[in-house]
Amino acid sequence: MSEPQYVAIAGKFARDIRSGKLMPGTQLPSYAELTTKHNVSAIVIRAAVDLLISQGLVRTVPRRGTFVADRPNLVRVSPERQLEDPEETFRSESDDESEQKVVIDRHVQEISASDEVAAALGLKPGTRVTHTITRASEDRRPISISDTYQPIGVEGISGATFLEETLSDSLPTATHAEWLRASPGGLVKSVYQRFIAPGDQVVMISYVSYPRDRYEAFVFRMSLNPADATKV
């Protein structure tokens, strides 16, 4: 799915804020100025600003405008991550605009589902599934790893109408611990995702791990209604 306009605009501001180009307390241009500059509707600009607010990067002052937060922190927001490729997600979080800074490595294969994976997908144990391992690094520093499983013949999450996420601090699997360079017995931030289609059919599950200090907070917005996702 192509990157929504509001995510791209918010990502540009996010990079400028984290790089120091926009210092705490700096006032952003008005909505009218931003709609003209980016040639988009006021709805798109409002969505971009709302995303920056939810990420803890800006604050609004009634009748005055929008300002860079005094202590901007990195916050993970679920739905925006589902609407864009990992390359765009992590690049938006980077502190500059270098496209070489974030590296994504994927490995896709068909495997026999373990009892746990089969049960989660509503399949018989041993059924063949698609397994995708996605590793992300920033300046050669590992920042994310995920194991994703889907039934054979199912691609993407276009058929999903609901996303369920479980967040925890937990011991990583051996492969996740190795990639994230976690210390023995050290915890990581784990997110377990289930993408659910009508009829409670699970079309994808994903186990995602981040370093515990990667994000200051996690924000969840669960609607995956295609009309909601594309209206801006």
PDB file of C-alpha atoms in Angstrom:
ATOM      1  CA  MET A   1       0.000   0.000   0.000  1.00  0.00           C
ATOM      2  CA  SER A   2       1.336   3.411  -0.933  1.00  0.00           C
ATOM      3  CA  GLU A   3       2.206   5.814   1.847  1.00  0.00           C
ATOM      4  CA  PRO A   4      -0.709   8.101   2.794  1.00  0.00           C
ATOM      5  CA  GLN A   5      -0.053  11.803   2.251  1.00  0.00           C
ATOM      6  CA  TYR A   6      -0.522  12.699   5.899  1.00  0.00           C
ATOM      7  CA  VAL A   7       2.035  10.072   6.991  1.00  0.00           C
ATOM      8  CA  ALA A   8       4.611  11.463   4.517  1.00  0.00           C
ATOM      9  CA  ILE A   9       4.058  15.042   5.701  1.00  0.00           C
ATOM     10  CA  ALA A  10       4.209  14.043   9.363  1.00  0.00           C
ATOM     11  CA  GLY A  11       7.353  12.006   8.674  1.00  0.00           C
ATOM     12  CA  LYS A  12       9.128  15.039   7.211  1.00  0.00           C
ATOM     13  CA  PHE A  13       8.319  17.116  10.296  1.00  0.00           C
ATOM     14  CA  ALA A  14       9.316  14.207  12.570  1.00  0.00           C
ATOM     15  CA  ARG A  15      12.764  13.996  10.949  1.00  0.00           C
ATOM     16  CA  ASP A  16      13.265  17.760  11.244  1.00  0.00           C
ATOM     17  CA  ILE A  17      12.272  17.688  14.912  1.00  0.00           C
ATOM     18  CA  ARG A  18      14.524  14.765  15.823  1.00  0.00           C
ATOM     19  CA  SER A  19      17.461  16.175  13.867  1.00  0.00           C
ATOM     20  CA  GLY A  20      17.198  19.498  15.707  1.00  0.00           C
ATOM     21  CA  LYS A  21      16.269  21.492  12.613  1.00  0.00           C
ATOM     22  CA  LEU A  22      13.048  22.346  14.420  1.00  0.00           C
ATOM     23  CA  MET A  23      13.893  23.143  18.031  1.00  0.00           C
ATOM     24  CA  PRO A  24      11.513  22.712  21.007  1.00  0.00           C
ATOM     25  CA  GLY A  25       9.058  25.589  21.120  1.00  0.00           C
ATOM     26  CA  THR A  26       9.281  26.321  17.387  1.00  0.00           C
ATOM     27  CA  GLN A  27       5.913  27.206  15.889  1.00  0.00           C
ATOM     28  CA  LEU A  28       4.823  25.217  12.837  1.00  0.00           C
ATOM     29  CA  PRO A  29       3.276  26.998   9.831  1.00  0.00           C
ATOM     30  CA  SER A  30      -0.489  27.472   9.931  1.00  0.00           C
ATOM     31  CA  TYR A  31      -2.859  24.902   8.437  1.00  0.00           C
ATOM     32  CA  ALA A  32      -3.547  27.265   5.543  1.00  0.00           C
ATOM     33  CA  GLU A  33       0.177  27.665   4.829  1.00  0.00           C
ATOM     34  CA  LEU A  34       0.732  23.902   4.979  1.00  0.00           C
ATOM     35  CA  THR A  35      -2.184  23.094   2.665  1.00  0.00           C
ATOM     36  CA  THR A  36      -0.776  25.526   0.095  1.00  0.00           C
ATOM     37  CA  LYS A  37       2.814  24.314   0.459  1.00  0.00           C
ATOM     38  CA  HIS A  38       1.949  20.611   0.113  1.00  0.00           C
ATOM     39  CA  ASN A  39      -1.010  21.077  -2.256  1.00  0.00           C
ATOM     40  CA  VAL A  40      -3.319  18.937  -0.118  1.00  0.00           C
ATOM     41  CA  SER A  41      -6.604  19.437   1.705  1.00  0.00           C
ATOM     42  CA  ALA A  42      -6.969  20.757   5.239  1.00  0.00           C
ATOM     43  CA  ILE A  43      -8.143  17.260   6.235  1.00  0.00           C
ATOM     44  CA  VAL A  44      -4.752  15.820   5.259  1.00  0.00           C
ATOM     45  CA  ILE A  45      -2.870  18.500   7.221  1.00  0.00           C
ATOM     46  CA  ARG A  46      -5.088  17.969  10.254  1.00  0.00           C
ATOM     47  CA  ALA A  47      -4.394  14.230  10.130  1.00  0.00           C
ATOM     48  CA  ALA A  48      -0.641  14.874   9.857  1.00  0.00           C
ATOM     49  CA  VAL A  49      -0.672  17.196  12.870  1.00  0.00           C
ATOM     50  CA  ASP A  50      -2.800  14.727  14.848  1.00  0.00           C
ATOM     51  CA  LEU A  51      -0.218  12.036  14.105  1.00  0.00           C
ATOM     52  CA  LEU A  52       2.609  14.282  15.311  1.00  0.00           C
ATOM     53  CA  ILE A  53       0.632  15.005  18.483  1.00  0.00           C
ATOM     54  CA  SER A  54       0.039  11.301  19.121  1.00  0.00           C
ATOM     55  CA  GLN A  55       3.769  10.699  18.656  1.00  0.00           C
ATOM     56  CA  GLY A  56       4.534  13.271  21.334  1.00  0.00           C
ATOM     57  CA  LEU A  57       6.401  15.558  18.926  1.00  0.00           C
ATOM     58  CA  VAL A  58       4.170  18.644  18.876  1.00  0.00           C
ATOM     59  CA  ARG A  59       1.522  20.341  20.991  1.00  0.00           C
ATOM     60  CA  THR A  60      -1.270  22.731  20.104  1.00  0.00           C
ATOM     61  CA  VAL A  61      -2.160  25.950  21.886  1.00  0.00           C
ATOM     62  CA  PRO A  62      -5.738  27.203  21.352  1.00  0.00           C
ATOM     63  CA  ARG A  63      -5.903  30.333  19.171  1.00  0.00           C
ATOM     64  CA  ARG A  64      -2.097  30.377  18.865  1.00  0.00           C
ATOM     65  CA  GLY A  65      -1.063  27.392  16.774  1.00  0.00           C
ATOM     66  CA  THR A  66       1.059  24.222  16.812  1.00  0.00           C
ATOM     67  CA  PHE A  67       4.465  24.077  18.481  1.00  0.00           C
ATOM     68  CA  VAL A  68       7.304  21.538  18.736  1.00  0.00           C
ATOM     69  CA  ALA A  69       7.036  19.782  22.098  1.00  0.00           C
ATOM     70  CA  ASP A  70       9.435  20.752  24.868  1.00  0.00           C
ATOM     71  CA  ARG A  71      10.563  17.126  25.208  1.00  0.00           C
ATOM     72  CA  PRO A  72       9.810  15.326  21.934  1.00  0.00           C
ATOM     73  CA  ASN A  73       9.925  11.547  22.382  1.00  0.00           C
ATOM     74  CA  LEU A  74       9.737   8.672  19.929  1.00  0.00           C
ATOM     75  CA  VAL A  75       6.342   6.963  20.103  1.00  0.00           C
ATOM     76  CA  ARG A  76       5.203   3.951  18.088  1.00  0.00           C
ATOM     77  CA  VAL A  77       1.704   4.327  16.592  1.00  0.00           C
ATOM     78  CA  SER A  78       0.186   1.072  15.358  1.00  0.00           C
ATOM     79  CA  PRO A  79      -2.062   1.909  12.411  1.00  0.00           C
ATOM     80  CA  GLU A  80       0.413   4.135  10.609  1.00  0.00           C
ATOM     81  CA  ARG A  81       2.906   1.250  10.731  1.00  0.00           C
ATOM     82  CA  GLN A  82       0.377  -1.019   9.038  1.00  0.00           C
ATOM     83  CA  LEU A  83      -0.204   1.479   6.205  1.00  0.00           C
ATOM     84  CA  GLU A  84       3.394   1.789   5.076  1.00  0.00           C
ATOM     85  CA  ASP A  85       6.465  -0.301   4.370  1.00  0.00           C
ATOM     86  CA  PRO A  86       9.038  -0.744   7.170  1.00  0.00           C
ATOM     87  CA  GLU A  87      11.496   1.317   5.126  1.00  0.00           C
ATOM     88  CA  GLU A  88       9.161   4.325   5.317  1.00  0.00           C
ATOM     89  CA  THR A  89       8.276   3.704   8.961  1.00  0.00           C
ATOM     90  CA  PHE A  90      11.825   3.662  10.280  1.00  0.00           C
ATOM     91  CA  ARG A  91      13.035   6.362   7.893  1.00  0.00           C
ATOM     92  CA  SER A  92      10.338   8.661   9.299  1.00  0.00           C
ATOM     93  CA  GLU A  93      11.716   7.950  12.773  1.00  0.00           C
ATOM     94  CA  SER A  94      15.329   8.660  11.842  1.00  0.00           C
ATOM     95  CA  ASP A  95      17.023  11.890  12.809  1.00  0.00           C
ATOM     96  CA  ASP A  96      18.007  12.785   9.246  1.00  0.00           C
ATOM     97  CA  GLU A  97      16.855  12.082   5.701  1.00  0.00           C
ATOM     98  CA  SER A  98      19.609   9.728   4.598  1.00  0.00           C
ATOM     99  CA  GLU A  99      18.011   6.820   2.768  1.00  0.00           C
ATOM    100  CA  GLN A 100      21.061   4.676   3.527  1.00  0.00           C
ATOM    101  CA  LYS A 101      20.622   4.968   7.265  1.00  0.00           C
ATOM    102  CA  VAL A 102      17.832   2.386   7.623  1.00  0.00           C
ATOM    103  CA  VAL A 103      18.339  -1.084   6.158  1.00  0.00           C
ATOM    104  CA  ILE A 104      15.555  -3.674   5.914  1.00  0.00           C
ATOM    105  CA  ASP A 105      16.330  -7.351   5.291  1.00  0.00           C
ATOM    106  CA  ARG A 106      13.563  -9.855   4.501  1.00  0.00           C
ATOM    107  CA  HIS A 107      13.621 -13.619   4.161  1.00  0.00           C
ATOM    108  CA  VAL A 108      10.492 -15.430   2.909  1.00  0.00           C
ATOM    109  CA  GLN A 109       9.992 -19.182   2.886  1.00  0.00           C
ATOM    110  CA  GLU A 110       7.317 -21.848   3.163  1.00  0.00           C
ATOM    111  CA  ILE A 111       7.493 -23.970   6.305  1.00  0.00           C
ATOM    112  CA  SER A 112       5.387 -26.490   8.202  1.00  0.00           C
ATOM    113  CA  ALA A 113       3.450 -24.646  10.900  1.00  0.00           C
ATOM    114  CA  SER A 114       4.294 -25.405  14.494  1.00  0.00           C
ATOM    115  CA  ASP A 115       1.440 -26.361  16.805  1.00  0.00           C
ATOM    116  CA  GLU A 116       1.357 -22.791  18.172  1.00  0.00           C
ATOM    117  CA  VAL A 117       1.318 -21.100  14.761  1.00  0.00           C
ATOM    118  CA  ALA A 118      -1.222 -23.545  13.357  1.00  0.00           C
ATOM    119  CA  ALA A 119      -3.570 -23.000  16.293  1.00  0.00           C
ATOM    120  CA  ALA A 120      -3.269 -19.216  15.960  1.00  0.00           C
ATOM    121  CA  LEU A 121      -4.147 -19.381  12.244  1.00  0.00           C
ATOM    122  CA  GLY A 122      -6.877 -21.982  12.681  1.00  0.00           C
ATOM    123  CA  LEU A 123      -4.948 -24.617  10.707  1.00  0.00           C
ATOM    124  CA  LYS A 124      -3.988 -28.218  11.279  1.00  0.00           C
ATOM    125  CA  PRO A 125      -0.511 -28.729  12.789  1.00  0.00           C
ATOM    126  CA  GLY A 126       2.083 -29.191  10.059  1.00  0.00           C
ATOM    127  CA  THR A 127       0.113 -27.249   7.440  1.00  0.00           C
ATOM    128  CA  ARG A 128       2.416 -25.319   5.135  1.00  0.00           C
ATOM    129  CA  VAL A 129       2.449 -21.561   5.793  1.00  0.00           C
ATOM    130  CA  THR A 130       4.386 -18.548   4.552  1.00  0.00           C
ATOM    131  CA  HIS A 131       7.005 -17.386   7.049  1.00  0.00           C
ATOM    132  CA  THR A 132       8.582 -13.943   6.649  1.00  0.00           C
ATOM    133  CA  ILE A 133      11.473 -12.759   8.800  1.00  0.00           C
ATOM    134  CA  THR A 134      12.016  -8.988   8.663  1.00  0.00           C
ATOM    135  CA  ARG A 135      15.083  -7.409  10.255  1.00  0.00           C
ATOM    136  CA  ALA A 136      15.638  -3.659  10.510  1.00  0.00           C
ATOM    137  CA  SER A 137      18.849  -1.837  11.388  1.00  0.00           C
ATOM    138  CA  GLU A 138      19.768   1.834  11.659  1.00  0.00           C
ATOM    139  CA  ASP A 139      23.428   2.778  11.189  1.00  0.00           C
ATOM    140  CA  ARG A 140      24.169  -0.952  11.603  1.00  0.00           C
ATOM    141  CA  ARG A 141      22.380  -0.966  14.954  1.00  0.00           C
ATOM    142  CA  PRO A 142      19.504  -3.497  15.113  1.00  0.00           C
ATOM    143  CA  ILE A 143      16.192  -1.828  15.889  1.00  0.00           C
ATOM    144  CA  SER A 144      13.533  -4.430  15.053  1.00  0.00           C
ATOM    145  CA  ILE A 145      12.941  -8.057  14.092  1.00  0.00           C
ATOM    146  CA  SER A 146       9.685  -9.838  13.314  1.00  0.00           C
ATOM    147  CA  ASP A 147       8.415 -13.306  12.424  1.00  0.00           C
ATOM    148  CA  THR A 148       5.222 -13.185  10.360  1.00  0.00           C
ATOM    149  CA  TYR A 149       3.069 -16.169   9.378  1.00  0.00           C
ATOM    150  CA  GLN A 150       0.246 -16.405   6.831  1.00  0.00           C
ATOM    151  CA  PRO A 151      -1.726 -19.247   5.254  1.00  0.00           C
ATOM    152  CA  ILE A 152      -0.482 -20.204   1.806  1.00  0.00           C
ATOM    153  CA  GLY A 153      -2.228 -18.099  -0.831  1.00  0.00           C
ATOM    154  CA  VAL A 154      -2.950 -15.193   1.515  1.00  0.00           C
ATOM    155  CA  GLU A 155      -0.957 -12.038   0.800  1.00  0.00           C
ATOM    156  CA  GLY A 156      -0.912  -8.845   2.822  1.00  0.00           C
ATOM    157  CA  ILE A 157      -3.670  -7.682   5.147  1.00  0.00           C
ATOM    158  CA  SER A 158      -6.153  -6.210   2.655  1.00  0.00           C
ATOM    159  CA  GLY A 159      -8.819  -8.659   3.832  1.00  0.00           C
ATOM    160  CA  ALA A 160      -8.378  -7.826   7.517  1.00  0.00           C
ATOM    161  CA  THR A 161     -10.878  -5.628   9.314  1.00  0.00           C
ATOM    162  CA  PHE A 162      -9.423  -5.768  12.814  1.00  0.00           C
ATOM    163  CA  LEU A 163      -5.954  -5.683  14.327  1.00  0.00           C
ATOM    164  CA  GLU A 164      -5.356  -7.128  17.794  1.00  0.00           C
ATOM    165  CA  GLU A 165      -2.050  -6.359  19.508  1.00  0.00           C
ATOM    166  CA  THR A 166      -0.576  -7.612  22.762  1.00  0.00           C
ATOM    167  CA  LEU A 167       2.328  -5.608  24.183  1.00  0.00           C
ATOM    168  CA  SER A 168       4.730  -6.928  26.786  1.00  0.00           C
ATOM    169  CA  ASP A 169       8.258  -6.867  28.140  1.00  0.00           C
ATOM    170  CA  SER A 170       9.421 -10.437  27.637  1.00  0.00           C
ATOM    171  CA  LEU A 171      12.330 -12.761  27.070  1.00  0.00           C
ATOM    172  CA  PRO A 172      13.009 -12.885  23.312  1.00  0.00           C
ATOM    173  CA  THR A 173      13.404 -16.032  21.275  1.00  0.00           C
ATOM    174  CA  ALA A 174      16.978 -17.021  20.534  1.00  0.00           C
ATOM    175  CA  THR A 175      16.896 -15.529  17.027  1.00  0.00           C
ATOM    176  CA  HIS A 176      15.354 -12.270  18.229  1.00  0.00           C
ATOM    177  CA  ALA A 177      17.820 -12.000  21.113  1.00  0.00           C
ATOM    178  CA  GLU A 178      20.745 -12.597  18.761  1.00  0.00           C
ATOM    179  CA  TRP A 179      19.615  -9.927  16.287  1.00  0.00           C
ATOM    180  CA  LEU A 180      18.827  -7.315  18.932  1.00  0.00           C
ATOM    181  CA  ARG A 181      22.032  -8.131  20.815  1.00  0.00           C
ATOM    182  CA  ALA A 182      20.054  -8.609  23.991  1.00  0.00           C
ATOM    183  CA  SER A 183      22.047  -9.521  27.076  1.00  0.00           C
ATOM    184  CA  PRO A 184      21.505 -13.036  28.506  1.00  0.00           C
ATOM    185  CA  GLY A 185      18.235 -12.989  30.410  1.00  0.00           C
ATOM    186  CA  GLY A 186      17.510  -9.442  29.191  1.00  0.00           C
ATOM    187  CA  LEU A 187      14.000  -8.385  28.247  1.00  0.00           C
ATOM    188  CA  VAL A 188      12.859  -6.799  24.985  1.00  0.00           C
ATOM    189  CA  LYS A 189       9.679  -4.978  24.000  1.00  0.00           C
ATOM    190  CA  SER A 190       7.446  -7.555  22.291  1.00  0.00           C
ATOM    191  CA  VAL A 191       4.314  -7.036  20.210  1.00  0.00           C
ATOM    192  CA  TYR A 192       2.111  -9.963  19.187  1.00  0.00           C
ATOM    193  CA  GLN A 193      -0.244  -9.077  16.329  1.00  0.00           C
ATOM    194  CA  ARG A 194      -3.299 -10.852  14.929  1.00  0.00           C
ATOM    195  CA  PHE A 195      -4.920  -9.564  11.737  1.00  0.00           C
ATOM    196  CA  ILE A 196      -8.515 -10.748  11.657  1.00  0.00           C
ATOM    197  CA  ALA A 197     -10.898 -10.893   8.675  1.00  0.00           C
ATOM    198  CA  PRO A 198     -14.712 -11.199   8.764  1.00  0.00           C
ATOM    199  CA  GLY A 199     -15.858 -14.422  10.364  1.00  0.00           C
ATOM    200  CA  ASP A 200     -12.984 -14.243  12.870  1.00  0.00           C
ATOM    201  CA  GLN A 201     -10.590 -15.673  10.283  1.00  0.00           C
ATOM    202  CA  VAL A 202      -6.984 -14.891  11.217  1.00  0.00           C
ATOM    203  CA  VAL A 203      -5.133 -13.966   8.013  1.00  0.00           C
ATOM    204  CA  MET A 204      -1.773 -13.121   9.577  1.00  0.00           C
ATOM    205  CA  ILE A 205       0.068 -13.268  12.881  1.00  0.00           C
ATOM    206  CA  SER A 206       3.307 -11.514  13.689  1.00  0.00           C
ATOM    207  CA  TYR A 207       5.785 -11.559  16.554  1.00  0.00           C
ATOM    208  CA  VAL A 208       7.718  -8.266  16.660  1.00  0.00           C
ATOM    209  CA  SER A 209      10.608  -7.384  18.978  1.00  0.00           C
ATOM    210  CA  TYR A 210      12.256  -4.015  19.669  1.00  0.00           C
ATOM    211  CA  PRO A 211      14.978  -2.943  22.088  1.00  0.00           C
ATOM    212  CA  ARG A 212      13.274  -1.882  25.325  1.00  0.00           C
ATOM    213  CA  ASP A 213      14.605   1.665  24.977  1.00  0.00           C
ATOM    214  CA  ARG A 214      13.515   2.136  21.342  1.00  0.00           C
ATOM    215  CA  TYR A 215      10.191   3.819  22.134  1.00  0.00           C
ATOM    216  CA  GLU A 216       9.046   6.051  24.975  1.00  0.00           C
ATOM    217  CA  ALA A 217       5.455   4.867  24.583  1.00  0.00           C
ATOM    218  CA  PHE A 218       3.113   2.840  22.394  1.00  0.00           C
ATOM    219  CA  VAL A 219      -0.177   4.169  21.010  1.00  0.00           C
ATOM    220  CA  PHE A 220      -2.806   1.879  19.500  1.00  0.00           C
ATOM    221  CA  ARG A 221      -5.566   2.697  17.014  1.00  0.00           C
ATOM    222  CA  MET A 222      -7.210  -0.473  15.840  1.00  0.00           C
ATOM    223  CA  SER A 223      -9.532   0.350  12.929  1.00  0.00           C
ATOM    224  CA  LEU A 224      -8.452  -1.336   9.700  1.00  0.00           C
ATOM    225  CA  ASN A 225     -11.587  -0.382   7.781  1.00  0.00           C
ATOM    226  CA  PRO A 226     -10.376   0.327   4.209  1.00  0.00           C
ATOM    227  CA  ALA A 227     -12.639   3.387   3.997  1.00  0.00           C
ATOM    228  CA  ASP A 228     -11.083   4.815   7.159  1.00  0.00           C
ATOM    229  CA  ALA A 229      -7.549   4.011   5.994  1.00  0.00           C
ATOM    230  CA  THR A 230      -7.847   5.720   2.615  1.00  0.00           C
ATOM    231  CA  LYS A 231     -10.213   8.639   3.212  1.00  0.00           C
ATOM    232  CA  VAL A 232      -7.350  11.090   3.786  1.00  0.00           C
TER     233      VAL A 232
END
